Short mmCIF file of C-alpha atoms in Angstrom, two decimals:
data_model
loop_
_atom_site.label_atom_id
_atom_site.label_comp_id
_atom_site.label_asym_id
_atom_site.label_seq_id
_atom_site.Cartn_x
_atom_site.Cartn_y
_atom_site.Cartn_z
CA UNK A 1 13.92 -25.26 50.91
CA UNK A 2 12.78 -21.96 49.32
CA UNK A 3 12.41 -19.00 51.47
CA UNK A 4 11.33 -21.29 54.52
CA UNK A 5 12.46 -20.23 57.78
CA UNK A 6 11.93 -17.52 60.38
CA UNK A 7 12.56 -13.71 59.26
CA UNK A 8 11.85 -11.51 62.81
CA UNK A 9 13.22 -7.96 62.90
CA UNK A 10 14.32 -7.37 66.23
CA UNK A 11 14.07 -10.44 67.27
CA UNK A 12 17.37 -11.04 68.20
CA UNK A 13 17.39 -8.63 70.65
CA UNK A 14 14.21 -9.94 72.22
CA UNK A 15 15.10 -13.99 72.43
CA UNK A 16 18.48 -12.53 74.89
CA UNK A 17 16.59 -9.68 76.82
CA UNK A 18 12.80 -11.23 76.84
CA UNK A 19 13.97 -13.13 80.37
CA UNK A 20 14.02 -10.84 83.86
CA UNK A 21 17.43 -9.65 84.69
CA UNK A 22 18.48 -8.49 88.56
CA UNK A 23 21.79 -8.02 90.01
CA UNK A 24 20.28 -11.52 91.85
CA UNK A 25 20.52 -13.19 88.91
CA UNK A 26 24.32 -12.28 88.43
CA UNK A 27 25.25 -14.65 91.20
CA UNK A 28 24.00 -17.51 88.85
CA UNK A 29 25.50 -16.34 85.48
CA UNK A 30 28.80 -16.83 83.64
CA UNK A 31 29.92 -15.17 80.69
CA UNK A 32 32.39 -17.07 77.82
CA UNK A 33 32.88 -16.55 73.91
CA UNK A 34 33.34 -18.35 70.83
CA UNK A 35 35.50 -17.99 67.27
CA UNK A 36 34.90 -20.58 64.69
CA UNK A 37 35.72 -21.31 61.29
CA UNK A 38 33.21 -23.57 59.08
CA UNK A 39 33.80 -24.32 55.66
CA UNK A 40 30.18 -26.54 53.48
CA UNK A 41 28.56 -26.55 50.90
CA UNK A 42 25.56 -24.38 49.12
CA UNK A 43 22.61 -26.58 49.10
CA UNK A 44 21.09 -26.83 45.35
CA UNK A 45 17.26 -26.59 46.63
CA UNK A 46 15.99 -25.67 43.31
CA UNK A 47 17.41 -26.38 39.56
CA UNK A 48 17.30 -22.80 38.62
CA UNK A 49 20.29 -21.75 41.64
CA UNK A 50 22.52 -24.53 39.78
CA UNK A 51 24.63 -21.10 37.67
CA UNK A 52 24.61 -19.35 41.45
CA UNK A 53 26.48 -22.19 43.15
CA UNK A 54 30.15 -21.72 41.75
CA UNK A 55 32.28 -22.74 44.86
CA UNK A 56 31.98 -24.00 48.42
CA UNK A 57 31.10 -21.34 51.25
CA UNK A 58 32.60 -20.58 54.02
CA UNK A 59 33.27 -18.22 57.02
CA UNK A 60 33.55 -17.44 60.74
CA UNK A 61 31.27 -17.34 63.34
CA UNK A 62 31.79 -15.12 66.79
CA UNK A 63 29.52 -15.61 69.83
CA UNK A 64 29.28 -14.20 73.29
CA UNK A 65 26.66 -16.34 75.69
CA UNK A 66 25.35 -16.00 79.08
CA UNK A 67 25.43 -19.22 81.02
CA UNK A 68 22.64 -19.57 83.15
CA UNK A 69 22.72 -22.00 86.44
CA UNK A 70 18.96 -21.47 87.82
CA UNK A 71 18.47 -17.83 88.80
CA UNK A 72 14.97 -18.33 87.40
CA UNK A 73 12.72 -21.03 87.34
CA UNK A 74 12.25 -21.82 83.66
CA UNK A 75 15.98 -22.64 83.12
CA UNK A 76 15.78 -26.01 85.01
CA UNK A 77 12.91 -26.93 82.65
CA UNK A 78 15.00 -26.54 79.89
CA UNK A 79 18.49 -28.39 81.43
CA UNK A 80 19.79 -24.68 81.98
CA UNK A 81 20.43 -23.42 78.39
CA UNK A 82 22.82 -20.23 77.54
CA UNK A 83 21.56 -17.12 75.50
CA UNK A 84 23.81 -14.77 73.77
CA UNK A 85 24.46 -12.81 70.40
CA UNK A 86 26.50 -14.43 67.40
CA UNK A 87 27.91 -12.48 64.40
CA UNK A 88 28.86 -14.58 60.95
CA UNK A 89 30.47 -13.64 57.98
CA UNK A 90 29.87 -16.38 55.09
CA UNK A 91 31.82 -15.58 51.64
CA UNK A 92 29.95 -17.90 49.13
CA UNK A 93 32.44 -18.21 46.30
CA UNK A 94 30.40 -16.81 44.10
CA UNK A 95 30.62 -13.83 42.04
CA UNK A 96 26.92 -13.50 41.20
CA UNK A 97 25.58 -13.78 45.45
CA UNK A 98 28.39 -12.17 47.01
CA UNK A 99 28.75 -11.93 50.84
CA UNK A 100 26.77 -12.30 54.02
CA UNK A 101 27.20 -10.61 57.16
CA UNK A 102 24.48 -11.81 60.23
CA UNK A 103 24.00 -10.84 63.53
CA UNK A 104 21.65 -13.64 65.85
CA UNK A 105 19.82 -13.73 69.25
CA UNK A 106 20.58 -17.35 69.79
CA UNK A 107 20.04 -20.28 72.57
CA UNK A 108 22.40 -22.97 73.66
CA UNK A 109 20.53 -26.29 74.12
CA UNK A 110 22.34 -28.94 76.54
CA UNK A 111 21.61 -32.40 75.14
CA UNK A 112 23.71 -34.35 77.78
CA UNK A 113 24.37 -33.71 81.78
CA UNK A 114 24.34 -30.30 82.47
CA UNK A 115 27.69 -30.48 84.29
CA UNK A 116 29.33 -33.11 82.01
CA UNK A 117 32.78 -31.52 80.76
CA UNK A 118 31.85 -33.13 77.70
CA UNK A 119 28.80 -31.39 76.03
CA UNK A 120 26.72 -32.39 73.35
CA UNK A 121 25.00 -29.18 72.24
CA UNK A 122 21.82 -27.70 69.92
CA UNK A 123 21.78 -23.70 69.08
CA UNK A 124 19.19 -21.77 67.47
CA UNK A 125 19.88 -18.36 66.21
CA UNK A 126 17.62 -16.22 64.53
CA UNK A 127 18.57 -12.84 63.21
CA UNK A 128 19.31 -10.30 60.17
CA UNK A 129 21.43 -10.46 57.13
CA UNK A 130 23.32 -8.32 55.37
CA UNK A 131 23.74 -9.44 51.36
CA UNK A 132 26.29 -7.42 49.22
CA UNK A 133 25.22 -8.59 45.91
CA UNK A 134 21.50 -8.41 45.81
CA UNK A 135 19.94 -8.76 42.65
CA UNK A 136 19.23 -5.86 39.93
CA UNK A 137 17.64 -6.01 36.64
CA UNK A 138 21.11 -4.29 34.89
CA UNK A 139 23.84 -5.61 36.67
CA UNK A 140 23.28 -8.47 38.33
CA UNK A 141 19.72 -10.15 36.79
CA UNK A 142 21.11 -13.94 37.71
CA UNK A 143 21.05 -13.61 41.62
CA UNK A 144 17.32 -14.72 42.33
CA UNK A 145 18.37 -15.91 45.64
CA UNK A 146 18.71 -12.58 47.15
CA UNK A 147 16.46 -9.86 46.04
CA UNK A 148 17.50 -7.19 48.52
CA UNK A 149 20.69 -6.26 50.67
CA UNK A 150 18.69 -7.17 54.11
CA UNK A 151 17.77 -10.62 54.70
CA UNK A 152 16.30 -12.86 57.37
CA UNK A 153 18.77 -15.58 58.55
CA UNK A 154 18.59 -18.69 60.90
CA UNK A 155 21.08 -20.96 61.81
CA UNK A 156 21.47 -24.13 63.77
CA UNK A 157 24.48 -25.79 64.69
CA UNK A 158 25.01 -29.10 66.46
CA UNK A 159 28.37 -29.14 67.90
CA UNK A 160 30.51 -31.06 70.58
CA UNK A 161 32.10 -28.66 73.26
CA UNK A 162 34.62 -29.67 75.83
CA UNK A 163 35.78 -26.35 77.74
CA UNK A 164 38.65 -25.23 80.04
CA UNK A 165 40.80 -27.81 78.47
CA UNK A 166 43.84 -25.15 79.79
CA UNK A 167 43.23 -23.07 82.07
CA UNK A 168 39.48 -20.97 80.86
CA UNK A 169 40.33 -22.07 76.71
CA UNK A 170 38.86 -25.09 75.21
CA UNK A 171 37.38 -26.06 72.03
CA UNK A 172 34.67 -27.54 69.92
CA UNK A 173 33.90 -28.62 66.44
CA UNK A 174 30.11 -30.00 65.04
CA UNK A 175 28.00 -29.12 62.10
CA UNK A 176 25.91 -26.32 61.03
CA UNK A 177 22.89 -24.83 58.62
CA UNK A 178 22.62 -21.41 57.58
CA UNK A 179 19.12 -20.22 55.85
CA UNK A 180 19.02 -16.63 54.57
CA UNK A 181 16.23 -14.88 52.60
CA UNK A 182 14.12 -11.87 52.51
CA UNK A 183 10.65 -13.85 53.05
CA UNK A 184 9.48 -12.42 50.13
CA UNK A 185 9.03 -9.05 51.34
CA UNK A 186 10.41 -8.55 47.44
CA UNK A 187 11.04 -11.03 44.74
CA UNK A 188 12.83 -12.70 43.75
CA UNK A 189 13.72 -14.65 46.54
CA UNK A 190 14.32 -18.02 46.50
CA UNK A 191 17.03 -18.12 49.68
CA UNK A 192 19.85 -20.14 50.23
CA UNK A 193 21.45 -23.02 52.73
CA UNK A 194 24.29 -23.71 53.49
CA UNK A 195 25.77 -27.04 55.32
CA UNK A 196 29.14 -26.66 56.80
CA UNK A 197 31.04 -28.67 59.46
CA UNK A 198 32.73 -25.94 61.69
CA UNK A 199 35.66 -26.27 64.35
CA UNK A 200 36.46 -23.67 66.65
CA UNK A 201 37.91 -22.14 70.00
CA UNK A 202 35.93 -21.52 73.25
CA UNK A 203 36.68 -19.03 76.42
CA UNK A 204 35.25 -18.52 79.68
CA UNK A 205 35.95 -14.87 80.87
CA UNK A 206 34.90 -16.29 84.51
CA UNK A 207 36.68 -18.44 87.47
CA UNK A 208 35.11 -22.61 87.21
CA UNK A 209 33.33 -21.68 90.67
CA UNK A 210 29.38 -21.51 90.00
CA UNK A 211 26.30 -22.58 91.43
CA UNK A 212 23.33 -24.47 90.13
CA UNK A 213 20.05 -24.18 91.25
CA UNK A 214 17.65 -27.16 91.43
CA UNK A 215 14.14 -26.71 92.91
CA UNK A 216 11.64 -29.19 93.40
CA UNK A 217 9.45 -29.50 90.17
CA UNK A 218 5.32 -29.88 90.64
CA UNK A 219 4.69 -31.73 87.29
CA UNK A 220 1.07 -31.52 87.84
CA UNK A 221 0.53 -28.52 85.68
CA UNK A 222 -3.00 -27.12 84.64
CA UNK A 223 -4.65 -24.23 82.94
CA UNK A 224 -7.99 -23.59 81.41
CA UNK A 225 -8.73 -23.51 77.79
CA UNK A 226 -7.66 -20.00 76.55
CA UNK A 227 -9.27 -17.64 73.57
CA UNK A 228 -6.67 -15.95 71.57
CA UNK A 229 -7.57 -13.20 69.34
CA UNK A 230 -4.34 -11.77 67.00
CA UNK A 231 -4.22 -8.93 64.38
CA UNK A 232 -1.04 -9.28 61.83
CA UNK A 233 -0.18 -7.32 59.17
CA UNK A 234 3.14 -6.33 56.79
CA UNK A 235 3.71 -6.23 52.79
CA UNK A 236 5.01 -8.16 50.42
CA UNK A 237 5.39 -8.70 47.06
CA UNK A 238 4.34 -11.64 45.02
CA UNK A 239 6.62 -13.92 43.03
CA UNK A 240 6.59 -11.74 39.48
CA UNK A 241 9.64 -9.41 39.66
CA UNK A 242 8.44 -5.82 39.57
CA UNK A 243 4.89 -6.23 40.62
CA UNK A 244 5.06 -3.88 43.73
CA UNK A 245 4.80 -3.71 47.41
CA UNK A 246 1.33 -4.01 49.26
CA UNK A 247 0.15 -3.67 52.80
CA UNK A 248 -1.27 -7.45 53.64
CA UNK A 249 -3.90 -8.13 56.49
CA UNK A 250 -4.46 -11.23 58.80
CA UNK A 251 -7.33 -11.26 61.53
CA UNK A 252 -6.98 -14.60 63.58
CA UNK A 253 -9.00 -16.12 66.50
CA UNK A 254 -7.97 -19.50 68.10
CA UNK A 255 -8.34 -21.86 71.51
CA UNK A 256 -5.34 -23.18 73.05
CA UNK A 257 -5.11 -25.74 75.56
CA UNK A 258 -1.85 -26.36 77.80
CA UNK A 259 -0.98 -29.82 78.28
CA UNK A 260 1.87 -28.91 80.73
CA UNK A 261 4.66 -26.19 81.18
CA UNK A 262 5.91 -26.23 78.06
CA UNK A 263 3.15 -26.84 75.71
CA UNK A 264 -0.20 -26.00 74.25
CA UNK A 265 -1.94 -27.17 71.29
CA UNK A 266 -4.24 -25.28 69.18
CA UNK A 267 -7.41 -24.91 66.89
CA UNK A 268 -8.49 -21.44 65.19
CA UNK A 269 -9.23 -19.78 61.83
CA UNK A 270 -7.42 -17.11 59.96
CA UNK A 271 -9.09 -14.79 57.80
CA UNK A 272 -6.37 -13.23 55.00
CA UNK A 273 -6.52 -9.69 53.29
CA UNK A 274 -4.34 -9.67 50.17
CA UNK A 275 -4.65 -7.39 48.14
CA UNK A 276 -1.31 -8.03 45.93
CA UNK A 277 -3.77 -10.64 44.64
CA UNK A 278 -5.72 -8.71 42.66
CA UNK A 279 -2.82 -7.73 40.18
CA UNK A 280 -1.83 -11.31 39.74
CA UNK A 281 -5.24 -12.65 39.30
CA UNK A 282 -5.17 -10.31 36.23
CA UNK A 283 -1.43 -11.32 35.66
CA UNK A 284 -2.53 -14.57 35.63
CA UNK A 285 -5.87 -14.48 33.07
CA UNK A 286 -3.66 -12.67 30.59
CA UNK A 287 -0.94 -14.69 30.42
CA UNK A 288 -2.72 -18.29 30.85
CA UNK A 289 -6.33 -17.25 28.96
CA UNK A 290 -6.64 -21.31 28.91
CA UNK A 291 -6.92 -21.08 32.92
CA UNK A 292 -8.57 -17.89 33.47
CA UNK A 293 -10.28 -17.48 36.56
CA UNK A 294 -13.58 -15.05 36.95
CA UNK A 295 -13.17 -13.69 40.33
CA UNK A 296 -11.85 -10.24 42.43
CA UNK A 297 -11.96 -11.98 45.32
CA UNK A 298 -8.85 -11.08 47.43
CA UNK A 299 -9.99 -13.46 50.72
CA UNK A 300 -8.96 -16.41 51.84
CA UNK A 301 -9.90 -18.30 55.21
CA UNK A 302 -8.52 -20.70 56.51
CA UNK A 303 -8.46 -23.90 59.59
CA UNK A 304 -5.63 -24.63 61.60
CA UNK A 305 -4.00 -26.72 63.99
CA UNK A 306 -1.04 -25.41 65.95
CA UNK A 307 1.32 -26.31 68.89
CA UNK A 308 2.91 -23.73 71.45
CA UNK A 309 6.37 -23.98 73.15
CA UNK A 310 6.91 -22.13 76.11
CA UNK A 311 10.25 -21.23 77.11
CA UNK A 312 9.44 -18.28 80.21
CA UNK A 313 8.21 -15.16 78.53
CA UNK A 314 8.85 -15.86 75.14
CA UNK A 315 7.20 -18.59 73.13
CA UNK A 316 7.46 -20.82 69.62
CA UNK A 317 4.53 -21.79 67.48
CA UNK A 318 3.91 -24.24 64.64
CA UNK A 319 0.73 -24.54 62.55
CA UNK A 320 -0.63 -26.15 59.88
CA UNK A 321 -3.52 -24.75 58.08
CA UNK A 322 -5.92 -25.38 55.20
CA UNK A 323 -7.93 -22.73 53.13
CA UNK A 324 -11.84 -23.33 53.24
CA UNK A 325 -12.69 -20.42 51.45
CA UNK A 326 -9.54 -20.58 48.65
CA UNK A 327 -11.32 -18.37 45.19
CA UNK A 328 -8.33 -18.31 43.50
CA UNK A 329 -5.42 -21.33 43.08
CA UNK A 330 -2.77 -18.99 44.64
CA UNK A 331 0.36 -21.66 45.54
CA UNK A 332 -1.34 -24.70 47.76
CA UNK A 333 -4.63 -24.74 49.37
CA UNK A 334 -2.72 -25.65 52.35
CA UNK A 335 -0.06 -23.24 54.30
CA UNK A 336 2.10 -23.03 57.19
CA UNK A 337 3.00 -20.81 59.92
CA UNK A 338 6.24 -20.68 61.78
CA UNK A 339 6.50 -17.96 64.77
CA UNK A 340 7.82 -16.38 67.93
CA UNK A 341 5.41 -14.50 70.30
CA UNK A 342 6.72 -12.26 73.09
CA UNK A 343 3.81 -12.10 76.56
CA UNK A 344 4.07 -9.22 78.51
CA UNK A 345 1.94 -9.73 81.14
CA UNK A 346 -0.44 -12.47 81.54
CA UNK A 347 -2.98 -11.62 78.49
CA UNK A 348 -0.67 -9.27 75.98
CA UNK A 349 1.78 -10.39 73.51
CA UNK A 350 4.13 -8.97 70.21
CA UNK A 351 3.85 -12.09 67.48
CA UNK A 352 6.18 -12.20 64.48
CA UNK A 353 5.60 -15.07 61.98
CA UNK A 354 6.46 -16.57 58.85
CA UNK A 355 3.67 -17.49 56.69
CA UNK A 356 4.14 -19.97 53.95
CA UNK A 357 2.59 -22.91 51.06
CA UNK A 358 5.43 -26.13 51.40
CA UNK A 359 8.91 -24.56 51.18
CA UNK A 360 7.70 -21.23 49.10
CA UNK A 361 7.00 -18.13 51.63
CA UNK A 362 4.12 -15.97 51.19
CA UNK A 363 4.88 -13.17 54.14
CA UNK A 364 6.44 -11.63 57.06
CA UNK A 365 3.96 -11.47 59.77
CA UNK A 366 3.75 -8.64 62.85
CA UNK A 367 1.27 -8.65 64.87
CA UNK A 368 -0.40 -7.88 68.26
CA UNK A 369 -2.60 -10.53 70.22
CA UNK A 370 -4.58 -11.17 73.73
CA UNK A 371 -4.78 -14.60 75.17
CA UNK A 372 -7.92 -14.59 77.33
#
């Protein structure tokens, strides 16, 4: 998949420290790290990476995670996942990519009984990335997976986990994907994935005593249908090497309707300010007379339907949307939008999204909204 998951500055840092902390809270926390080694294979997404691919990746992976037992409602909801920070290092084998180093905000998903010694378990860590062997026009003109040392990279890994095997050590082994690209924000950019099956060492830094909270859940929840009105905005660069940064604006406003704790579905309209359009409209008419297209029309709007998670203060969306007013063929008439929003307060919230037609990214997205 080219360029097609999350890129979120910061947002590591927000996924761990979005949820209250109090010395309360400690009571119902442990603390326990991670070191494993996973060894895949570069996924061949496109023809054109087939000269990048020249061995099988592979690296470490070093996490630190908060256990949580039920200091705070929303944990229950969610079988009591962990948060923490993971670093990776991934050395592709190849001489034309290079290296990655990443550094995630991550959460630990508990598939099975929460207090099972045997754990089936989900993460999903999104974060930065550090590439050593970008592309340049002189010296290295065949890397069009990376076109810039910092990246966006996200990373699941499903992965059995049986701990304090002796005394606080145990271990674990599963699978895992690794995306990295820049989202476009230059070209080119087409991203890579990774597959590997990782195996690993785990250690709990606290005693086995702990406590879990269970409180009686009311699962008749109900809220009113809400207005949302969002401003976004960011630059990018479209998929011609060289053609420039430029600023990018997205004015959205959209109804949402809960349908319980965790979830809300959606219906709204985007209205998209692009002006790196106007250079590749022209671009385009010179290069393709056959197709030329008489407009200057940098607008599109578009429909969508979405869906909210709600996990406490911090949030995931998913929409799919479909350009009404489309003047000019740019990629598909219809687009996606994948997204984290951060509520601070009731009404307010930070929004960073990914924007993108199929698996080809268009933009970053930052952006400010109100939910009234």
């Amino acid at each position: 998949m080219k360029k097609i998951l999350l890129f979120f500055l910061l947002v590591s840092y927000g996924i761990i420290w979005a949820q209250d902390s109090d010395a309360k809270k400690e009571k119902y926390t442990q603390n326990s790290i991670q070191a494993e080694y996973f060894y895949g294979n570069t996924l061949k997404h496109q023809p054109n990476i087939a000269p990048i691919i020249q061995g099988h990746p592979q690296g470490i992976i070093l996490s630190w995670n908060r256990k949580n037992f039920g200091a705070e409602e929303w944990e229950q909801h969610y079988n009591y996942p962990d948060v923490g920070f993971s670093f990776a290092y991934q050395d592709y084998n190849s001489d034309i990519v290079g290296e990655l180093y990443s550094l995630y905000g991550h959460y630990n998903f508990y598939l099975l009984n929460r207090i099972s010694k045997n754990q089936l378990m989900l993460r999903a860590g999104i974060g930065l990335a550090w590439n050593t062997n970008p592309y340049d026009k002189e010296t290295n003109n065949k890397n069009i997976s990376f076109g810039t040392h910092l990246n966006s990279s996200t990373y699941f890994k499903l992965f059995y986990q049986r701990e304090r095997i002796f005394k606080n050590l145990g271990v674990e082994a599963g699978l895992t994907f690794i995306h990295a690209s820049n989202s476009n924000f230059k070209s080119p950019n087409t991203g890579l994935n990774t597959w590997g099956a990782t195996v690993g060492l785990n250690y709990n830094l606290e005693g086995e005593d702990y406590e879990i909270i269970e409180r009686e859940i009311t699962e008749d929840y109900k809220e009113p249908i809400k207005f949302n009105i969002v401003f976004r905005g960011g630059v990018n660069e479209s998929e011609i090497i060289g053609s420039g940064l430029f600023p990018f604006f997205v004015f959205s406003g959209y109804v949402d309707k809960r349908i319980g704790r965790k979830s809300a579905f959606q219906f709204g309209t985007d209205i998209f300010i692009s002006p790196f359009m106007k250079d590749y409209i022209e671009y385009w008419n010179i290069n393709f007379p056959d197709r030329a297209v008489e407009t200057s029309d940098i607008t599109r709007i578009g429909l969508f339907l979405g869906h909210e998670l709600f996990v406490n203060k911090i949030s995931i969306i998913a929409q799919l949307g479909y350009y009404v007013h489309y003047p000019f063929p740019y990629e598909t008439q219809y687009y996606e939008r994948l997204g984290i929003k951060r509520y601070f307060g009731d009404k307010w919230y930070a929004a960073a999204s990914l924007k993108a037609h199929g698996a080809n990214a268009e933009t970053v997205e930052f952006g400010v909204g109100i939910r009234l």
